[in-house]
Coordinates of C-alpha atoms in Angstrom, one line a residue:
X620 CA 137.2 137.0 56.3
X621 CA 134.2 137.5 58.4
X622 CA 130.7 138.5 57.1
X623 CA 130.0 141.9 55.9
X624 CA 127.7 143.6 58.2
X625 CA 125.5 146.9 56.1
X626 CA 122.6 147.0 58.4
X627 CA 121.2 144.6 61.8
X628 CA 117.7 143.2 61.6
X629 CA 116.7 141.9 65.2
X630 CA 112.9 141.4 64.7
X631 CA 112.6 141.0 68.3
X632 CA 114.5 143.8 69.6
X633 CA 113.2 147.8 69.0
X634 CA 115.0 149.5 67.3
X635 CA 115.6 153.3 68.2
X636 CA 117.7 154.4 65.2
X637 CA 120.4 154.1 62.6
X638 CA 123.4 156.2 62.7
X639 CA 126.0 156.5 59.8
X640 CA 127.7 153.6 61.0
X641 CA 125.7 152.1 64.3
X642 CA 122.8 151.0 65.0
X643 CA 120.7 151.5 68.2
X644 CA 118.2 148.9 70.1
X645 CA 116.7 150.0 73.2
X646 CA 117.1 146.8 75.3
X647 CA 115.2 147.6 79.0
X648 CA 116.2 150.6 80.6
X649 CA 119.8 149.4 78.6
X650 CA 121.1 150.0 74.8
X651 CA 122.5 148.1 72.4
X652 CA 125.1 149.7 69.9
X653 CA 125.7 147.5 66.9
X654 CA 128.9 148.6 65.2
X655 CA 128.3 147.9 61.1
X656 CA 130.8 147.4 58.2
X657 CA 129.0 151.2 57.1
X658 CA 131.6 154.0 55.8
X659 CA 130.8 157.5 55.6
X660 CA 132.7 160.0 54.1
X661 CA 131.4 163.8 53.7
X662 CA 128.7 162.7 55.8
X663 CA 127.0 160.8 52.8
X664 CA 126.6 157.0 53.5
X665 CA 129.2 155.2 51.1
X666 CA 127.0 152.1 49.1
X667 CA 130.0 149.8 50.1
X668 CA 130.7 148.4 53.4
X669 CA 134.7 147.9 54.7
X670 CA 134.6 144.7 55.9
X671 CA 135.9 144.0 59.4
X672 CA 135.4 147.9 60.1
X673 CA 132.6 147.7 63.2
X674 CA 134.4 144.8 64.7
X675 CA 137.7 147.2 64.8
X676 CA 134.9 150.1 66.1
X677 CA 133.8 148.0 68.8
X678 CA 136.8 146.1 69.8
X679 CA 139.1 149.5 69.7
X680 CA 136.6 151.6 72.0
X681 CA 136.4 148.7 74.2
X682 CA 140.0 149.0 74.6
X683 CA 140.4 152.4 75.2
X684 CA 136.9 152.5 77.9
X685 CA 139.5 150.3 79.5
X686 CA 142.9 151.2 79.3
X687 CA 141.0 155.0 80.4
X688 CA 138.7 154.1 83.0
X689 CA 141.2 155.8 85.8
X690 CA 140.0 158.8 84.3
X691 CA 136.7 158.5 83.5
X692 CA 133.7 156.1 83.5
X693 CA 132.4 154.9 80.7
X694 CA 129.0 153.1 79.6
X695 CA 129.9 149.7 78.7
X696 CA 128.3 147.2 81.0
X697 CA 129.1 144.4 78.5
X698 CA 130.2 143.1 74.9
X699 CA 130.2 139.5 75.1
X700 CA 128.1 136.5 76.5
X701 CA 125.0 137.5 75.1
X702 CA 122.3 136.1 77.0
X703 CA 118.2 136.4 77.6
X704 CA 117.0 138.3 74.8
X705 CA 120.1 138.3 73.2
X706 CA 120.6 134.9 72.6
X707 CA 118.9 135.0 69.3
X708 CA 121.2 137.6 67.6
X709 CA 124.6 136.1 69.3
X710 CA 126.6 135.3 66.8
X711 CA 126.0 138.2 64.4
X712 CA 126.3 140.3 67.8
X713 CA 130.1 138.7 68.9
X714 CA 132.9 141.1 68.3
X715 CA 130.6 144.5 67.3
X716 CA 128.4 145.1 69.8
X717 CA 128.4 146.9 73.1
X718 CA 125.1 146.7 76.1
X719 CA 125.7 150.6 77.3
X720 CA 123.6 152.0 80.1
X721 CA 121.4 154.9 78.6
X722 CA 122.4 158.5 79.3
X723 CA 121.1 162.2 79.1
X724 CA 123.8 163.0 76.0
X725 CA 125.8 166.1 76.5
X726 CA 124.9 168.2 73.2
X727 CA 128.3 169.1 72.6
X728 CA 131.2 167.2 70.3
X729 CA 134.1 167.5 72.4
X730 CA 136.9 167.4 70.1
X731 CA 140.9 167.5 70.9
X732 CA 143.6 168.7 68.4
X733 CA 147.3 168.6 69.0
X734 CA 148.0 168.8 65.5
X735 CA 146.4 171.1 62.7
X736 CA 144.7 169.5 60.1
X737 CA 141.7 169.3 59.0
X738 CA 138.8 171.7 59.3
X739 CA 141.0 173.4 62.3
X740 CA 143.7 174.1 59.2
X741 CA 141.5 175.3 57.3
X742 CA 140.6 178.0 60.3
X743 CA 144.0 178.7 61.1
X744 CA 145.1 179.7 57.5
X745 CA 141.5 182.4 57.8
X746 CA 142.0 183.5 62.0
X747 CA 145.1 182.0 62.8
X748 CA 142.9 180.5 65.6
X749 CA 141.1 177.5 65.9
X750 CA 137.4 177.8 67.3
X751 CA 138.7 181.3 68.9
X752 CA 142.0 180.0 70.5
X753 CA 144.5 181.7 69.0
X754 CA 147.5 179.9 68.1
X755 CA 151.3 181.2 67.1
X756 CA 152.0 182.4 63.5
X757 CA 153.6 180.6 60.7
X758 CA 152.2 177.1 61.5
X759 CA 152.0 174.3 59.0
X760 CA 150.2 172.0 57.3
X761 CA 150.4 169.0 60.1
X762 CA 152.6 170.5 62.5
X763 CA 152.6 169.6 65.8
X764 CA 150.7 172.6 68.2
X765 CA 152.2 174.1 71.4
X766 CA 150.0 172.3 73.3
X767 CA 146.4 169.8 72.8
X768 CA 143.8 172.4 72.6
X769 CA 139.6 171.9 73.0
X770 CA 138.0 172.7 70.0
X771 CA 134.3 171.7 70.7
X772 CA 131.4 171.9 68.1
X773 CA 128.1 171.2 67.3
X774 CA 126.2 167.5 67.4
X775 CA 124.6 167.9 64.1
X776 CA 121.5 164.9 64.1
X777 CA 122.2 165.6 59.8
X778 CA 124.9 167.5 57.9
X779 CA 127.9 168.6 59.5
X780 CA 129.1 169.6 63.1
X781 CA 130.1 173.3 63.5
X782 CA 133.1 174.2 65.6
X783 CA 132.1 176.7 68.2
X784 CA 134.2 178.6 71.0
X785 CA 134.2 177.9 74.4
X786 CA 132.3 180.7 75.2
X787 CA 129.7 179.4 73.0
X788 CA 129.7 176.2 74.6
X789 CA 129.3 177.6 78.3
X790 CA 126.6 179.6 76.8
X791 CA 125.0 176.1 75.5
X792 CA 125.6 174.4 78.1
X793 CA 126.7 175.8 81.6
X794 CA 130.4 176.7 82.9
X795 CA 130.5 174.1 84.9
X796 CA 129.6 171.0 82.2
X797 CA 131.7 172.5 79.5
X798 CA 134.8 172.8 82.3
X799 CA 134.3 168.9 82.8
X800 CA 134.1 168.0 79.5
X801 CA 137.0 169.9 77.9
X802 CA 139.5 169.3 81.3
X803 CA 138.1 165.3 80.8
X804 CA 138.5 165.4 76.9
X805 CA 142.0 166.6 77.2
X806 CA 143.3 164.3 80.1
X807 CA 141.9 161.2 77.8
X808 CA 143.9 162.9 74.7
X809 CA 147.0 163.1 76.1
X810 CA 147.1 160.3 77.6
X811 CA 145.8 157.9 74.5
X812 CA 148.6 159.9 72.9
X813 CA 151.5 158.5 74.9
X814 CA 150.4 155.6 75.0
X815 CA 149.6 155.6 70.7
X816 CA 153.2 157.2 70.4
X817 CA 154.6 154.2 72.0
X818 CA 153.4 151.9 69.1
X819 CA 154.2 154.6 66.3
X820 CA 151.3 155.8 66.0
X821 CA 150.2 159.8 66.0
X822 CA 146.4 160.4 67.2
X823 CA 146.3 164.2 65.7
X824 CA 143.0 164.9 66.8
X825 CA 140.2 162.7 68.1
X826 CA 136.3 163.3 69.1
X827 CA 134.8 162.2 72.9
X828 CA 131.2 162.2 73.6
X829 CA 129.9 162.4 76.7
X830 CA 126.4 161.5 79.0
X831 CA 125.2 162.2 82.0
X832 CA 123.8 159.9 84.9
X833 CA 122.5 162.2 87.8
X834 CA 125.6 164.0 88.1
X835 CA 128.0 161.6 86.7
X836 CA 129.7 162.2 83.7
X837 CA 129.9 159.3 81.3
X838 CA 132.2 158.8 78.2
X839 CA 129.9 157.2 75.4
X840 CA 129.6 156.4 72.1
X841 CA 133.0 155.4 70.5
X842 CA 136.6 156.5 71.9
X843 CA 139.8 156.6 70.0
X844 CA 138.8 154.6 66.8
X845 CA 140.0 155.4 62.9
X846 CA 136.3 157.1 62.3
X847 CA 136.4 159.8 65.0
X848 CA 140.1 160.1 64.9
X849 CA 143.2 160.8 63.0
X850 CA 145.5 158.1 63.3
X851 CA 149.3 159.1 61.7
X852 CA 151.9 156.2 61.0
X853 CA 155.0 158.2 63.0
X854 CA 157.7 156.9 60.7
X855 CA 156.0 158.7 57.3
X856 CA 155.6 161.9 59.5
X857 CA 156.7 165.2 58.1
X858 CA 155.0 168.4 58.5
X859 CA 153.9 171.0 56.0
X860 CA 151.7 168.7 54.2
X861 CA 148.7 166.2 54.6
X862 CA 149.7 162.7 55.8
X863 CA 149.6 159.4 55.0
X864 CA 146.6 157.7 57.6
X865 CA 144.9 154.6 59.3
X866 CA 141.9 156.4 59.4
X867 CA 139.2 156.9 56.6
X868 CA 141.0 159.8 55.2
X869 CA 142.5 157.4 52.5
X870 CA 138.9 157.0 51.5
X871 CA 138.3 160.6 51.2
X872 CA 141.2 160.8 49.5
X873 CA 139.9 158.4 46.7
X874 CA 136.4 160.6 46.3
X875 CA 138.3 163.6 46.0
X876 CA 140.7 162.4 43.0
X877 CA 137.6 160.9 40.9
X878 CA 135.8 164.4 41.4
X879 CA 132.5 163.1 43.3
X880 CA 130.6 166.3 44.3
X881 CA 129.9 164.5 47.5
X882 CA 126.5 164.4 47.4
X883 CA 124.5 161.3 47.5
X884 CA 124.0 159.2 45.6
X885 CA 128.0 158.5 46.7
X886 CA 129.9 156.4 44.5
X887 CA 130.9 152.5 45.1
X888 CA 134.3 152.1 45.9
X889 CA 136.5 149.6 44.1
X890 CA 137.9 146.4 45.4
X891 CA 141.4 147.4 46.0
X892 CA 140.1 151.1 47.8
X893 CA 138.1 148.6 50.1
X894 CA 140.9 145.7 50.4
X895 CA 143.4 148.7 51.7
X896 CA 141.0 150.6 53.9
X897 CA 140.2 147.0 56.2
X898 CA 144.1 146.8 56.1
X899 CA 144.1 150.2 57.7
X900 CA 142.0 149.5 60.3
X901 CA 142.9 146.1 60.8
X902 CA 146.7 148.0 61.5
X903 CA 145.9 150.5 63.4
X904 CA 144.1 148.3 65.6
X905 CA 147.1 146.0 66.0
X906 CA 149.4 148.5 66.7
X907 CA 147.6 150.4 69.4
X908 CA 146.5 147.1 71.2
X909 CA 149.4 144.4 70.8
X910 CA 147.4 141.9 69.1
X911 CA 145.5 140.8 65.9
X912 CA 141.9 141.5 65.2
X913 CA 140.1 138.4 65.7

């Protein structure tokens, strides 16, 4: 098993900021985004580190900035061969780190759904809508909508997103933006969908961020991974319930049944709730690429 990886210390590098699970060095006019072994879950930073979780982070977004690029450029200008500057911090840099070129961040979360769960069930049983897109009646737990809707929200620097309508987001942000970024977001969801489905995975829903250069829209941050997406095995499926998942819903899961009010200080997680979560992602990652973590 590879080193656990809680938190990068690169003397020689600045470092911009720490995320909930990345960390941030500005690098030129370049960044650096350092994937960690962090786990957040209620958007409280768990004391115990999954093991193995940034390198699945890094090396699953890397595939899908790939596999996607037809649709969309992305920001990756490398993630490997760390030279110059980088030398130093190589080795702990192989495998969870991506050099990105910096962009003006679109202030929007650009989230897909194409199945309800989550926060968007929770909606649906109040509106029978979903950030004002009103879906048919009688709907389940899990079931598979009409169609992948946009649901975009808030980019909340602390506490949680909130889902707002499309109207709201045009008001935030311009027609124009907003048109790209949900006719973009949904073009990447469907066809990371296929192409999940294929290797028996569902992706129900999923979250895209997006940058600008001049003009150009740019997909950053992560795409398609177990933290800003959830990942279904297709052979447990069965709607009118919640699922079995690669993503860290299992770890929620846990919190839930031992009654943490989910507030820090959070709880550390026992061995075997760690040992099966890096099995999770370790899977998932296997199964969407066609190959073994290395």
């Amino acid at each position: 098993m590879n080193a656990v990886v809680s938190e990068t210390n690169f003397p020689g590098l600045k470092l911009l900021g720490r995320g909930k699970v990345r960390d941030i060095y500005e690098v030129g006019d370049r960044l650096l985004i350092v994937a960690t072994d962090r786990l957040s879950a209620f958007d409280v930073i768990l004391p115990t580190p999954i093991p193995d979780k940034g390198k699945v982070l890094t090396q699953l977004s890397l595939f899908w900035f790939q596999t996607l690029a037809d649709i969309v450029p992305h920001h990756v200008i490398s993630a490997a061969n760390f030279t110059g500057e980088l030398a130093p911090y190589a080795d702990s840099l192989e495998g969870r780190a991506m050099l990105v070129r910096r962009t003006e961040p679109a202030l929007i979360e650009c989230v897909v759904r194409g199945y309800l769960s989550g926060s968007g069930w929770k909606d649906y049983q109040k509106t029978s809508a979903i950030c004002g897109v009103p879906l048919p009646a009688g709907l389940r737990e899990s079931e598979k909508l009409p169609e992948a809707i946009f649901t975009p929200s808030t980019k909340a620097t602390t506490g949680h997103d909130e889902n707002i309508s499309f109207d709201e987001t045009v008001a935030r942000i311009g027609r124009s933006l907003a048109e790209r970024l949900r006719d973009t977001s949904l073009t990447l969801y469907k066809r990371a969908a296929e192409h999940a489905a294929k290797n028996g995975i569902i992706i129900a829903d999923t979250k895209f961020e997006f940058g600008l250069l001049g003009d150009e829209l740019i997909w950053i941050d992560e795409a398609l991974t177990p933290d800003s997406s959830r990942f279904w095995p297709a052979a447990e499926y069965s709607a009118g319930q919640a699922q079995a998942s690669f993503d860290k819903q299992y770890v929620r899961d846990y919190l839930e049944r031992i009654g943490w009010n989910k507030q820090p200080p959070a709880p550390e997680l026992p061995a075997d709730v760690v040992a099966a979560t890096r099995d999770k992602y370790r899977d998932a990652y296997q199964r969407i690429t066609g190959h073994a973590l290395i």
